[in-house]
PDB file of C-alpha atoms in Angstrom:
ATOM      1  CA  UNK A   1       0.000   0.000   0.000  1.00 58.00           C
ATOM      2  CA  UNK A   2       1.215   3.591  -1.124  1.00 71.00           C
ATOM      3  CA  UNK A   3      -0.964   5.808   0.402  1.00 73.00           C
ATOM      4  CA  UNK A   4      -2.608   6.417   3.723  1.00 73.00           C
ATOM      5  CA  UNK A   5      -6.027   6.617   4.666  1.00 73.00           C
ATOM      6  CA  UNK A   6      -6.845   9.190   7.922  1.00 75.00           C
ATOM      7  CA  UNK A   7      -9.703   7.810   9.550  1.00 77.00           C
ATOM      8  CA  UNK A   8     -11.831   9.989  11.995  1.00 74.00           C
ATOM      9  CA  UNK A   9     -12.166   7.615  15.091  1.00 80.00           C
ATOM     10  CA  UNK A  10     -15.038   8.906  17.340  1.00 85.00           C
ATOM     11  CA  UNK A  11     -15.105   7.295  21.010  1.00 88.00           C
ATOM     12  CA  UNK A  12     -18.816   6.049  22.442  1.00 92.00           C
ATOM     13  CA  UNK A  13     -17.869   7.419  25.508  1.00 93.00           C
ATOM     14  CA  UNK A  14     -17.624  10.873  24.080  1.00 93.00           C
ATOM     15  CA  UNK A  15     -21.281  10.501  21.477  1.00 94.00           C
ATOM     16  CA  UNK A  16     -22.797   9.472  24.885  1.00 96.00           C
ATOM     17  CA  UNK A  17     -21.207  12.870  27.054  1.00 94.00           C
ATOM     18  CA  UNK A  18     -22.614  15.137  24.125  1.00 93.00           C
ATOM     19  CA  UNK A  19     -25.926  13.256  24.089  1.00 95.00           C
ATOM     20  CA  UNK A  20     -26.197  14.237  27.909  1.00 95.00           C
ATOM     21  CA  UNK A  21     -24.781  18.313  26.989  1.00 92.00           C
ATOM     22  CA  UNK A  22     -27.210  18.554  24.175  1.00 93.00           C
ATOM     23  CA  UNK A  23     -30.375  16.853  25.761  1.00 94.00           C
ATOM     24  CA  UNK A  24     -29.566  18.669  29.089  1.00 93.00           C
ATOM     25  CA  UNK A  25     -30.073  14.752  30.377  1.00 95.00           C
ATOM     26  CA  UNK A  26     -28.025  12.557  32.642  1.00 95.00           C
ATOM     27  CA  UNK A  27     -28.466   9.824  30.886  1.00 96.00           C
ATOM     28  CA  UNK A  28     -25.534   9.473  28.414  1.00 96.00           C
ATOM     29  CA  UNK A  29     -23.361  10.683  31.690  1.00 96.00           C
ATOM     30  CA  UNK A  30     -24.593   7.923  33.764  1.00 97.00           C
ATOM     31  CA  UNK A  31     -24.215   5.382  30.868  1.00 96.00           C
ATOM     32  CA  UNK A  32     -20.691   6.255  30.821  1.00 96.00           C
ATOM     33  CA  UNK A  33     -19.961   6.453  34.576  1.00 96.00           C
ATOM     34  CA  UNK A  34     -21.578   2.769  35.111  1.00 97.00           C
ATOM     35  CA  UNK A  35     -20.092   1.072  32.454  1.00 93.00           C
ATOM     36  CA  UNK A  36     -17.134   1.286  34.946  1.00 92.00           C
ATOM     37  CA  UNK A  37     -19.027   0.906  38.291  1.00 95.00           C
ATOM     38  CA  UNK A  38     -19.248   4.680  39.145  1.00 95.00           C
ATOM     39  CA  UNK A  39     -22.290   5.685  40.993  1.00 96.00           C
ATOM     40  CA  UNK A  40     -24.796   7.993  39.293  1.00 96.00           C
ATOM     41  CA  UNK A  41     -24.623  12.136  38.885  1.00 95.00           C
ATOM     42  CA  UNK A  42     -26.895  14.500  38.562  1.00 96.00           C
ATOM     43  CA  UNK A  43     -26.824  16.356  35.503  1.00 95.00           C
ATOM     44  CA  UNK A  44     -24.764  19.751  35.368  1.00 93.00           C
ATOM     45  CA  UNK A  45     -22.637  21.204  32.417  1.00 90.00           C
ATOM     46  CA  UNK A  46     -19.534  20.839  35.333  1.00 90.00           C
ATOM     47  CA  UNK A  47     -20.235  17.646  35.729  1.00 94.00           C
ATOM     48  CA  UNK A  48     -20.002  16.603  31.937  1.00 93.00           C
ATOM     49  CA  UNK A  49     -17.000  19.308  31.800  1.00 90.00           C
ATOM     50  CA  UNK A  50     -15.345  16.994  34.669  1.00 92.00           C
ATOM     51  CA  UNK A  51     -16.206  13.673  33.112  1.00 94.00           C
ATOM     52  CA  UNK A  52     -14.753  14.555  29.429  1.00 91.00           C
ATOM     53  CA  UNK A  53     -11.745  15.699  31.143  1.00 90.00           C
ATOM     54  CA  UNK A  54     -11.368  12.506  32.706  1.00 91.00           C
ATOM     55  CA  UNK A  55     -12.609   9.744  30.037  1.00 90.00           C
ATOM     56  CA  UNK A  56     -11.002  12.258  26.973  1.00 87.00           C
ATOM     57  CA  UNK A  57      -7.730  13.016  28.984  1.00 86.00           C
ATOM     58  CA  UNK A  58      -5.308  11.120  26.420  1.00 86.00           C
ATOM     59  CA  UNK A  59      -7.360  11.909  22.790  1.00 83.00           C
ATOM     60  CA  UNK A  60      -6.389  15.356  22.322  1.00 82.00           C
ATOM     61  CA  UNK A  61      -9.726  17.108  22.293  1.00 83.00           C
ATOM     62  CA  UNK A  62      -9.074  18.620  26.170  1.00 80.00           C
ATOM     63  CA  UNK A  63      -7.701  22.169  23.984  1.00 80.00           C
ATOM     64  CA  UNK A  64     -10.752  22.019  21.931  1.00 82.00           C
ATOM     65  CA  UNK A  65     -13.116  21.812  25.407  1.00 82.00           C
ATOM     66  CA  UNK A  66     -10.989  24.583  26.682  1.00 79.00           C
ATOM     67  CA  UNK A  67     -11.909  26.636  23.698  1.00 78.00           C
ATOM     68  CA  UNK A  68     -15.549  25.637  23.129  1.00 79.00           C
ATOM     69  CA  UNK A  69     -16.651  26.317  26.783  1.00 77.00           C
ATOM     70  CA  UNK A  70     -14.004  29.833  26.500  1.00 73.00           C
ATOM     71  CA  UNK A  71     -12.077  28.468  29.438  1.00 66.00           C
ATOM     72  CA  UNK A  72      -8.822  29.510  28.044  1.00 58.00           C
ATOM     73  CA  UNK A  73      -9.255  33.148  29.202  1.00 59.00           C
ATOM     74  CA  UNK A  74      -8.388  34.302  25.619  1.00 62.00           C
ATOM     75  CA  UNK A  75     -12.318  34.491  24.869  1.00 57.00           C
ATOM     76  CA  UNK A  76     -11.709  37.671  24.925  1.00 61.00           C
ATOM     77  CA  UNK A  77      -9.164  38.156  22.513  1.00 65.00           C
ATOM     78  CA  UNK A  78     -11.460  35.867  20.005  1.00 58.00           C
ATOM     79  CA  UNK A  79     -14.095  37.872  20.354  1.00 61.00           C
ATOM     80  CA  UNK A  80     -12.015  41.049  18.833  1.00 64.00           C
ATOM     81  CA  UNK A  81     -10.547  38.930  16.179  1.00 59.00           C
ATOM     82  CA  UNK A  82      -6.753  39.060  17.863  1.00 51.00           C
TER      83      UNK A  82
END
């Protein structure tokens, strides 16, 4: 083979924590924290912040959090166009 192929890999884990931030739910949360024996949480945008932080901490998309929810303290600056 000559050529590569770039596949975008999408992790369950992370469909089911944007299920939960979209529907406003704790559902897709709570899916995730029982499939390894954690008990349940209520439903709060911190609390899915927290949990992608945790179950996303090695795929690279922490920056991209950091800049969706503007907790870079640059929002700012992005605002402007700087």
């Amino acid at each position: 083979i000559t050529y590569y192929q770039d596949y975008t890999i999408i992790r369950c884990a992370d469909v089911l924590l944007m299920h939960s931030e979209l529907n406003g739910t704790d559902w897709g949360l709570n899916q995730v924290r029982a499939r390894v024996g954690l008990e349940p949480e209520d439903y709060s945008i911190d609390n899915i912040r927290k949990e992608r932080a945790i179950e996303l901490a090695f795929e690279g998309v922490h920056f991209w959090d950091l800049m969706r929810y503007e907790k870079d303290g640059r929002s700012e600056e992005r605002r402007e166009g700087i």
